[in-house]
């Protein structure tokens, strides 16, 4: 393919693994173009049956999550959620970034599920699969509506994002924080603007994300930093600097994850590496496989987030020592208050 699609994370469109057949575009020489045309974002609407997803993964600090959108316009090349687009007969490549689904009835579904007689309150995470503050949220406002409902029901939540749009919702986040009902993690992967533009083309800049941490902290909203993913020989050398800048901005908690390459993400990431960092590609992939038992990915609980081997152990030690030096993670996370949960019309528990 000549050139690269403007402002997108990947320039390839592999078939999804469930498709019974696939087609390949061939250049017959009749049309020449140095730069492929920009591909606009398409938005489709889904009438969801449920919006609260549940998991029993020991690797995750939450058991419930909500994703207002399927697909993500941020276009992060490493996104582990890309393979989920195959369930919609779309490609985990460009389709994941450009064909998005908005859950138009999210508010009604959420209220119905929270009012169910057997519902047991535990923190709900926003951002477990796709970013709740991706550009589409500016017009759709599904994340904001979710916050409004959770505040009305006094329900605890956590948020993971790399979008500066979260500051729009300070009027909701502040009262949630005052009631000990919210904790935010800002994903910060690099301080290098060039790497950011290539790796996460439609996300907020590193400086903007640090500004978000400062603004949330100033408003009294508890905030931490998520250094994820750490990619060997590409951004792992920034780990200490990322933690230091986040701590200076006001973050009090920190976490990290090693790059994950499930299913179609592996060939997409490999193609991206060879396009942007051809001299590093072989080395980066070699170290990743050393951390994954010789494979691109290891899906085992306990290993998929951290990896194994010398490099993974060294990364864990570096993270631990940096956090200790910077005073991060002095508290064991944030114990959000589930006792306040009360659907409208019901009484708070006396216990």
Tab-separated table of C-alpha atoms in Angstrom:
chain	number	residue	atom	x	y	z
A	1	UNK	CA	0.000	0.000	0.000
A	2	UNK	CA	1.446	3.339	-1.037
A	3	UNK	CA	1.453	5.850	1.789
A	4	UNK	CA	-0.474	5.680	5.043
A	5	UNK	CA	-4.054	6.518	5.870
A	6	UNK	CA	-4.175	9.889	7.561
A	7	UNK	CA	-4.500	9.928	11.355
A	8	UNK	CA	-5.218	6.213	11.722
A	9	UNK	CA	-3.312	3.711	13.802
A	10	UNK	CA	-3.034	0.964	11.218
A	11	UNK	CA	-2.785	1.028	7.441
A	12	UNK	CA	-3.947	-2.565	6.946
A	13	UNK	CA	-7.339	-4.272	6.935
A	14	UNK	CA	-6.981	-8.009	7.712
A	15	UNK	CA	-9.993	-10.280	7.475
A	16	UNK	CA	-11.575	-11.235	10.771
A	17	UNK	CA	-10.963	-14.812	11.879
A	18	UNK	CA	-14.642	-15.786	11.656
A	19	UNK	CA	-15.151	-14.741	8.021
A	20	UNK	CA	-15.822	-17.691	5.667
A	21	UNK	CA	-13.987	-15.941	2.820
A	22	UNK	CA	-11.837	-12.874	2.200
A	23	UNK	CA	-10.808	-10.663	-0.704
A	24	UNK	CA	-7.542	-8.968	-1.561
A	25	UNK	CA	-7.212	-5.603	-3.290
A	26	UNK	CA	-4.716	-5.633	-6.171
A	27	UNK	CA	-3.206	-2.550	-7.825
A	28	UNK	CA	-3.573	-3.039	-11.591
A	29	UNK	CA	-1.767	0.188	-12.427
A	30	UNK	CA	-4.808	2.121	-13.643
A	31	UNK	CA	-4.974	4.346	-10.571
A	32	UNK	CA	-2.009	5.924	-8.871
A	33	UNK	CA	-2.034	7.869	-5.619
A	34	UNK	CA	0.821	8.684	-3.288
A	35	UNK	CA	-1.410	9.071	-0.223
A	36	UNK	CA	-4.561	6.983	0.315
A	37	UNK	CA	-7.695	9.039	0.988
A	38	UNK	CA	-8.685	9.668	4.574
A	39	UNK	CA	-11.263	7.194	5.834
A	40	UNK	CA	-14.138	8.860	7.697
A	41	UNK	CA	-15.626	7.507	10.890
A	42	UNK	CA	-18.943	5.668	10.536
A	43	UNK	CA	-21.270	5.455	13.535
A	44	UNK	CA	-23.949	2.810	13.907
A	45	UNK	CA	-26.386	2.378	16.750
A	46	UNK	CA	-27.108	-0.693	18.820
A	47	UNK	CA	-30.103	-1.463	21.011
A	48	UNK	CA	-28.280	-3.363	23.739
A	49	UNK	CA	-30.037	-5.993	25.837
A	50	UNK	CA	-27.646	-5.443	28.756
A	51	UNK	CA	-24.815	-2.973	29.326
A	52	UNK	CA	-23.118	-4.244	32.487
A	53	UNK	CA	-20.485	-6.885	31.641
A	54	UNK	CA	-19.123	-9.186	34.314
A	55	UNK	CA	-15.833	-11.051	34.637
A	56	UNK	CA	-14.110	-13.342	37.111
A	57	UNK	CA	-10.552	-12.599	35.986
A	58	UNK	CA	-8.004	-12.586	38.827
A	59	UNK	CA	-5.942	-10.133	36.756
A	60	UNK	CA	-8.535	-7.361	36.932
A	61	UNK	CA	-9.330	-5.191	39.980
A	62	UNK	CA	-13.033	-5.038	39.079
A	63	UNK	CA	-15.777	-7.542	38.323
A	64	UNK	CA	-18.172	-5.233	36.466
A	65	UNK	CA	-17.682	-2.911	33.518
A	66	UNK	CA	-19.555	-0.781	31.000
A	67	UNK	CA	-18.362	0.051	27.490
A	68	UNK	CA	-20.617	2.655	25.854
A	69	UNK	CA	-18.957	2.085	22.480
A	70	UNK	CA	-17.706	-0.808	20.360
A	71	UNK	CA	-14.560	0.063	18.444
A	72	UNK	CA	-12.376	3.048	19.273
A	73	UNK	CA	-11.484	6.060	17.178
A	74	UNK	CA	-8.265	6.591	19.132
A	75	UNK	CA	-6.662	3.995	16.847
A	76	UNK	CA	-4.019	2.692	19.286
A	77	UNK	CA	-2.127	0.099	17.261
A	78	UNK	CA	-1.557	-2.192	20.258
A	79	UNK	CA	-5.179	-2.239	21.487
A	80	UNK	CA	-6.086	-5.698	22.804
A	81	UNK	CA	-9.771	-4.968	22.092
A	82	UNK	CA	-9.280	-4.981	18.314
A	83	UNK	CA	-10.145	-8.709	17.893
A	84	UNK	CA	-13.623	-8.086	19.339
A	85	UNK	CA	-14.617	-6.355	16.090
A	86	UNK	CA	-14.424	-9.722	14.340
A	87	UNK	CA	-17.628	-10.737	16.148
A	88	UNK	CA	-19.391	-8.064	14.091
A	89	UNK	CA	-17.948	-9.355	10.790
A	90	UNK	CA	-15.630	-6.342	10.691
A	91	UNK	CA	-11.867	-6.212	10.527
A	92	UNK	CA	-9.806	-5.622	13.682
A	93	UNK	CA	-7.719	-3.277	11.492
A	94	UNK	CA	-9.139	-0.078	10.033
A	95	UNK	CA	-12.726	-1.124	10.737
A	96	UNK	CA	-12.014	-1.092	14.481
A	97	UNK	CA	-10.993	2.569	14.239
A	98	UNK	CA	-13.557	3.757	11.717
A	99	UNK	CA	-16.715	1.641	12.126
A	100	UNK	CA	-17.998	2.379	15.611
A	101	UNK	CA	-21.113	1.273	17.450
A	102	UNK	CA	-22.834	3.428	20.046
A	103	UNK	CA	-25.212	1.798	22.531
A	104	UNK	CA	-28.075	4.222	22.044
A	105	UNK	CA	-30.269	2.791	24.821
A	106	UNK	CA	-27.464	2.584	27.381
A	107	UNK	CA	-29.196	4.789	29.944
A	108	UNK	CA	-32.447	2.806	29.963
A	109	UNK	CA	-30.595	-0.528	30.167
A	110	UNK	CA	-28.342	0.656	32.972
A	111	UNK	CA	-31.221	1.900	35.103
A	112	UNK	CA	-33.143	-1.339	34.553
A	113	UNK	CA	-30.135	-3.441	35.596
A	114	UNK	CA	-29.388	-1.349	38.676
A	115	UNK	CA	-33.019	-1.616	39.777
A	116	UNK	CA	-33.116	-5.413	39.435
A	117	UNK	CA	-34.046	-7.017	42.782
A	118	UNK	CA	-30.996	-9.282	42.860
A	119	UNK	CA	-28.419	-6.676	41.840
A	120	UNK	CA	-25.330	-6.631	44.093
A	121	UNK	CA	-23.375	-3.382	44.107
A	122	UNK	CA	-19.659	-3.446	43.282
A	123	UNK	CA	-17.567	-0.806	41.451
A	124	UNK	CA	-18.242	-0.535	37.718
A	125	UNK	CA	-15.291	0.195	35.448
A	126	UNK	CA	-15.594	2.460	32.413
A	127	UNK	CA	-12.872	1.882	29.844
A	128	UNK	CA	-12.062	-1.805	30.190
A	129	UNK	CA	-12.369	-2.476	26.455
A	130	UNK	CA	-12.635	0.819	24.571
A	131	UNK	CA	-12.020	4.375	25.770
A	132	UNK	CA	-15.175	6.010	27.209
A	133	UNK	CA	-13.752	9.428	26.246
A	134	UNK	CA	-12.840	8.728	22.640
A	135	UNK	CA	-13.739	11.573	20.204
A	136	UNK	CA	-17.208	10.135	19.511
A	137	UNK	CA	-18.207	10.829	23.127
A	138	UNK	CA	-18.150	14.572	22.451
A	139	UNK	CA	-21.364	14.268	20.420
A	140	UNK	CA	-22.921	11.070	21.783
A	141	UNK	CA	-22.476	11.831	25.527
A	142	UNK	CA	-23.114	8.203	26.531
A	143	UNK	CA	-20.319	8.250	29.107
A	144	UNK	CA	-21.686	11.447	30.619
A	145	UNK	CA	-25.157	9.921	30.845
A	146	UNK	CA	-23.652	6.895	32.584
A	147	UNK	CA	-21.997	9.158	35.170
A	148	UNK	CA	-25.278	10.973	35.766
A	149	UNK	CA	-27.069	7.709	36.496
A	150	UNK	CA	-24.332	6.325	38.733
A	151	UNK	CA	-24.274	9.580	40.704
A	152	UNK	CA	-28.072	9.487	41.077
A	153	UNK	CA	-27.890	5.896	42.333
A	154	UNK	CA	-24.800	6.597	44.502
A	155	UNK	CA	-22.974	3.786	42.724
A	156	UNK	CA	-19.140	3.530	42.806
A	157	UNK	CA	-17.116	3.446	39.596
A	158	UNK	CA	-13.597	3.560	38.181
A	159	UNK	CA	-12.507	5.127	34.895
A	160	UNK	CA	-9.555	4.383	32.620
A	161	UNK	CA	-8.935	6.852	29.787
A	162	UNK	CA	-6.347	8.634	27.685
A	163	UNK	CA	-8.855	11.294	26.605
A	164	UNK	CA	-8.753	14.903	27.830
A	165	UNK	CA	-12.534	15.109	27.325
A	166	UNK	CA	-12.956	13.717	30.839
A	167	UNK	CA	-12.505	17.276	32.173
A	168	UNK	CA	-15.879	18.163	30.616
A	169	UNK	CA	-17.493	16.008	33.301
A	170	UNK	CA	-15.844	17.547	36.369
A	171	UNK	CA	-19.276	18.715	37.542
A	172	UNK	CA	-20.196	15.031	37.970
A	173	UNK	CA	-16.819	13.654	39.006
A	174	UNK	CA	-16.387	16.104	41.898
A	175	UNK	CA	-19.565	15.101	43.801
A	176	UNK	CA	-18.769	11.441	43.088
A	177	UNK	CA	-15.299	11.943	44.563
A	178	UNK	CA	-16.663	13.786	47.592
A	179	UNK	CA	-18.804	10.733	48.315
A	180	UNK	CA	-15.846	8.346	47.763
A	181	UNK	CA	-17.508	6.862	44.687
A	182	UNK	CA	-14.935	7.343	41.923
A	183	UNK	CA	-11.290	6.733	41.067
A	184	UNK	CA	-9.682	7.669	37.722
A	185	UNK	CA	-6.640	6.139	36.018
A	186	UNK	CA	-5.041	8.124	33.189
A	187	UNK	CA	-3.227	5.953	30.646
A	188	UNK	CA	0.202	7.440	29.881
A	189	UNK	CA	2.365	5.454	27.493
A	190	UNK	CA	5.033	7.884	26.319
A	191	UNK	CA	6.313	11.455	26.665
A	192	UNK	CA	7.519	11.400	23.060
A	193	UNK	CA	5.036	13.263	20.842
A	194	UNK	CA	6.305	11.574	17.673
A	195	UNK	CA	5.849	8.083	19.106
A	196	UNK	CA	2.428	9.074	20.446
A	197	UNK	CA	1.253	10.284	17.031
A	198	UNK	CA	2.356	7.041	15.386
A	199	UNK	CA	1.193	4.658	18.091
A	200	UNK	CA	-1.979	6.378	19.374
A	201	UNK	CA	-2.907	8.811	16.575
A	202	UNK	CA	-6.182	10.244	17.886
A	203	UNK	CA	-5.484	10.341	21.598
A	204	UNK	CA	-4.646	13.373	23.737
A	205	UNK	CA	-1.000	14.428	23.763
A	206	UNK	CA	1.259	13.455	26.688
A	207	UNK	CA	1.193	17.075	27.917
A	208	UNK	CA	-2.622	17.100	27.778
A	209	UNK	CA	-2.852	13.895	29.823
A	210	UNK	CA	-0.568	15.337	32.489
A	211	UNK	CA	-2.765	18.430	32.500
A	212	UNK	CA	-5.769	16.165	33.100
A	213	UNK	CA	-4.024	14.582	36.103
A	214	UNK	CA	-3.283	18.047	37.517
A	215	UNK	CA	-6.856	19.244	36.982
A	216	UNK	CA	-8.442	16.146	38.528
A	217	UNK	CA	-6.113	16.331	41.522
A	218	UNK	CA	-6.863	20.020	42.021
A	219	UNK	CA	-10.589	19.245	41.953
A	220	UNK	CA	-10.217	16.539	44.595
A	221	UNK	CA	-10.804	13.592	42.270
A	222	UNK	CA	-8.457	10.692	43.160
A	223	UNK	CA	-6.304	9.881	40.145
A	224	UNK	CA	-3.556	7.438	39.247
A	225	UNK	CA	-1.432	6.674	36.197
A	226	UNK	CA	-1.498	3.523	34.083
A	227	UNK	CA	1.733	2.970	32.128
A	228	UNK	CA	0.377	0.546	29.589
A	229	UNK	CA	1.466	-1.042	27.501
A	230	UNK	CA	5.177	-1.180	28.152
A	231	UNK	CA	6.792	-2.222	24.874
A	232	UNK	CA	10.348	-3.636	24.951
A	233	UNK	CA	12.923	-1.443	23.192
A	234	UNK	CA	10.264	1.087	22.208
A	235	UNK	CA	8.868	2.848	25.274
A	236	UNK	CA	9.962	0.747	28.263
A	237	UNK	CA	12.959	3.034	28.818
A	238	UNK	CA	10.464	5.799	29.691
A	239	UNK	CA	8.892	3.956	32.626
A	240	UNK	CA	10.631	5.916	35.398
A	241	UNK	CA	10.109	9.238	33.622
A	242	UNK	CA	6.411	8.502	33.071
A	243	UNK	CA	5.910	7.713	36.750
A	244	UNK	CA	7.871	10.778	37.849
A	245	UNK	CA	5.913	13.163	35.604
A	246	UNK	CA	2.597	11.668	36.679
A	247	UNK	CA	3.528	11.896	40.359
A	248	UNK	CA	4.610	15.499	39.875
A	249	UNK	CA	1.214	16.214	38.302
A	250	UNK	CA	-0.596	14.747	41.313
A	251	UNK	CA	-1.065	11.015	40.705
A	252	UNK	CA	-0.911	8.951	43.868
A	253	UNK	CA	-1.461	5.473	42.396
A	254	UNK	CA	0.325	3.711	39.550
A	255	UNK	CA	0.126	0.486	37.567
A	256	UNK	CA	1.703	-0.934	34.426
A	257	UNK	CA	1.129	-3.738	31.926
A	258	UNK	CA	3.356	-5.454	29.404
A	259	UNK	CA	2.274	-5.358	25.758
A	260	UNK	CA	-0.361	-7.952	24.875
A	261	UNK	CA	-0.731	-9.289	21.318
A	262	UNK	CA	-3.815	-11.560	21.190
A	263	UNK	CA	-5.221	-12.891	17.920
A	264	UNK	CA	-5.121	-10.307	15.083
A	265	UNK	CA	-3.262	-7.717	17.175
A	266	UNK	CA	0.044	-9.563	16.618
A	267	UNK	CA	0.158	-9.218	12.796
A	268	UNK	CA	-1.225	-5.666	12.972
A	269	UNK	CA	1.438	-4.595	15.461
A	270	UNK	CA	4.163	-6.389	13.485
A	271	UNK	CA	3.168	-4.580	10.272
A	272	UNK	CA	3.122	-1.259	12.131
A	273	UNK	CA	6.587	-1.899	13.593
A	274	UNK	CA	8.042	-2.762	10.205
A	275	UNK	CA	6.533	0.404	8.717
A	276	UNK	CA	7.579	2.884	11.414
A	277	UNK	CA	10.568	1.248	13.151
A	278	UNK	CA	12.061	-1.221	10.640
A	279	UNK	CA	15.484	-1.271	12.310
A	280	UNK	CA	13.981	-2.104	15.714
A	281	UNK	CA	11.214	-4.458	14.648
A	282	UNK	CA	13.078	-7.765	14.934
A	283	UNK	CA	14.522	-6.867	18.336
A	284	UNK	CA	11.202	-5.667	19.769
A	285	UNK	CA	9.421	-8.848	18.675
A	286	UNK	CA	12.250	-11.033	19.949
A	287	UNK	CA	12.047	-9.597	23.476
A	288	UNK	CA	8.249	-9.832	23.475
A	289	UNK	CA	8.470	-13.531	22.627
A	290	UNK	CA	11.088	-14.065	25.328
A	291	UNK	CA	8.485	-12.745	27.787
A	292	UNK	CA	5.760	-14.984	26.347
A	293	UNK	CA	7.384	-18.384	26.304
A	294	UNK	CA	8.528	-18.029	22.697
A	295	UNK	CA	5.092	-16.998	21.426
A	296	UNK	CA	3.512	-13.658	20.555
A	297	UNK	CA	1.037	-13.992	23.410
A	298	UNK	CA	0.445	-15.952	26.577
A	299	UNK	CA	-3.192	-15.829	27.708
A	300	UNK	CA	-2.704	-17.455	31.114
A	301	UNK	CA	-4.034	-15.570	34.124
A	302	UNK	CA	-1.171	-14.123	36.128
A	303	UNK	CA	1.159	-14.074	33.120
A	304	UNK	CA	-0.745	-12.189	30.432
A	305	UNK	CA	-0.411	-8.767	32.089
A	306	UNK	CA	3.194	-9.053	33.290
A	307	UNK	CA	4.979	-11.680	31.220
A	308	UNK	CA	7.778	-13.938	32.417
A	309	UNK	CA	11.537	-14.129	32.094
A	310	UNK	CA	14.447	-11.774	32.652
A	311	UNK	CA	13.030	-8.717	30.906
A	312	UNK	CA	9.634	-9.019	32.617
A	313	UNK	CA	11.228	-9.456	36.030
A	314	UNK	CA	13.509	-6.469	35.496
A	315	UNK	CA	10.542	-4.324	34.412
A	316	UNK	CA	8.628	-5.315	37.548
A	317	UNK	CA	11.610	-4.422	39.747
A	318	UNK	CA	12.056	-1.063	38.022
A	319	UNK	CA	8.387	-0.248	38.517
A	320	UNK	CA	8.447	-1.236	42.176
A	321	UNK	CA	11.588	0.750	42.970
A	322	UNK	CA	10.353	3.831	41.106
A	323	UNK	CA	7.015	3.774	42.931
A	324	UNK	CA	8.769	3.408	46.268
A	325	UNK	CA	11.101	6.307	45.485
A	326	UNK	CA	8.247	8.544	44.310
A	327	UNK	CA	5.836	7.649	47.101
A	328	UNK	CA	3.297	6.084	44.732
A	329	UNK	CA	0.933	3.308	45.857
A	330	UNK	CA	1.405	4.074	49.534
A	331	UNK	CA	-2.281	3.304	49.873
A	332	UNK	CA	-3.547	-0.088	48.758
A	333	UNK	CA	-5.765	1.298	46.028
A	334	UNK	CA	-8.975	3.182	46.715
A	335	UNK	CA	-11.681	1.465	48.761
A	336	UNK	CA	-14.766	2.913	47.109
A	337	UNK	CA	-17.961	2.973	49.167
A	338	UNK	CA	-20.610	0.466	48.052
A	339	UNK	CA	-22.836	1.051	51.074
A	340	UNK	CA	-24.348	4.245	49.661
A	341	UNK	CA	-25.907	2.511	46.658
A	342	UNK	CA	-29.618	3.244	46.628
A	343	UNK	CA	-31.854	3.136	43.535
A	344	UNK	CA	-34.378	6.010	43.588
A	345	UNK	CA	-37.464	5.075	45.609
A	346	UNK	CA	-35.545	2.698	47.886
A	347	UNK	CA	-34.184	3.400	51.361
A	348	UNK	CA	-30.487	3.285	52.269
A	349	UNK	CA	-29.463	0.276	54.347
A	350	UNK	CA	-29.205	0.951	58.078
A	351	UNK	CA	-26.307	-1.515	58.333
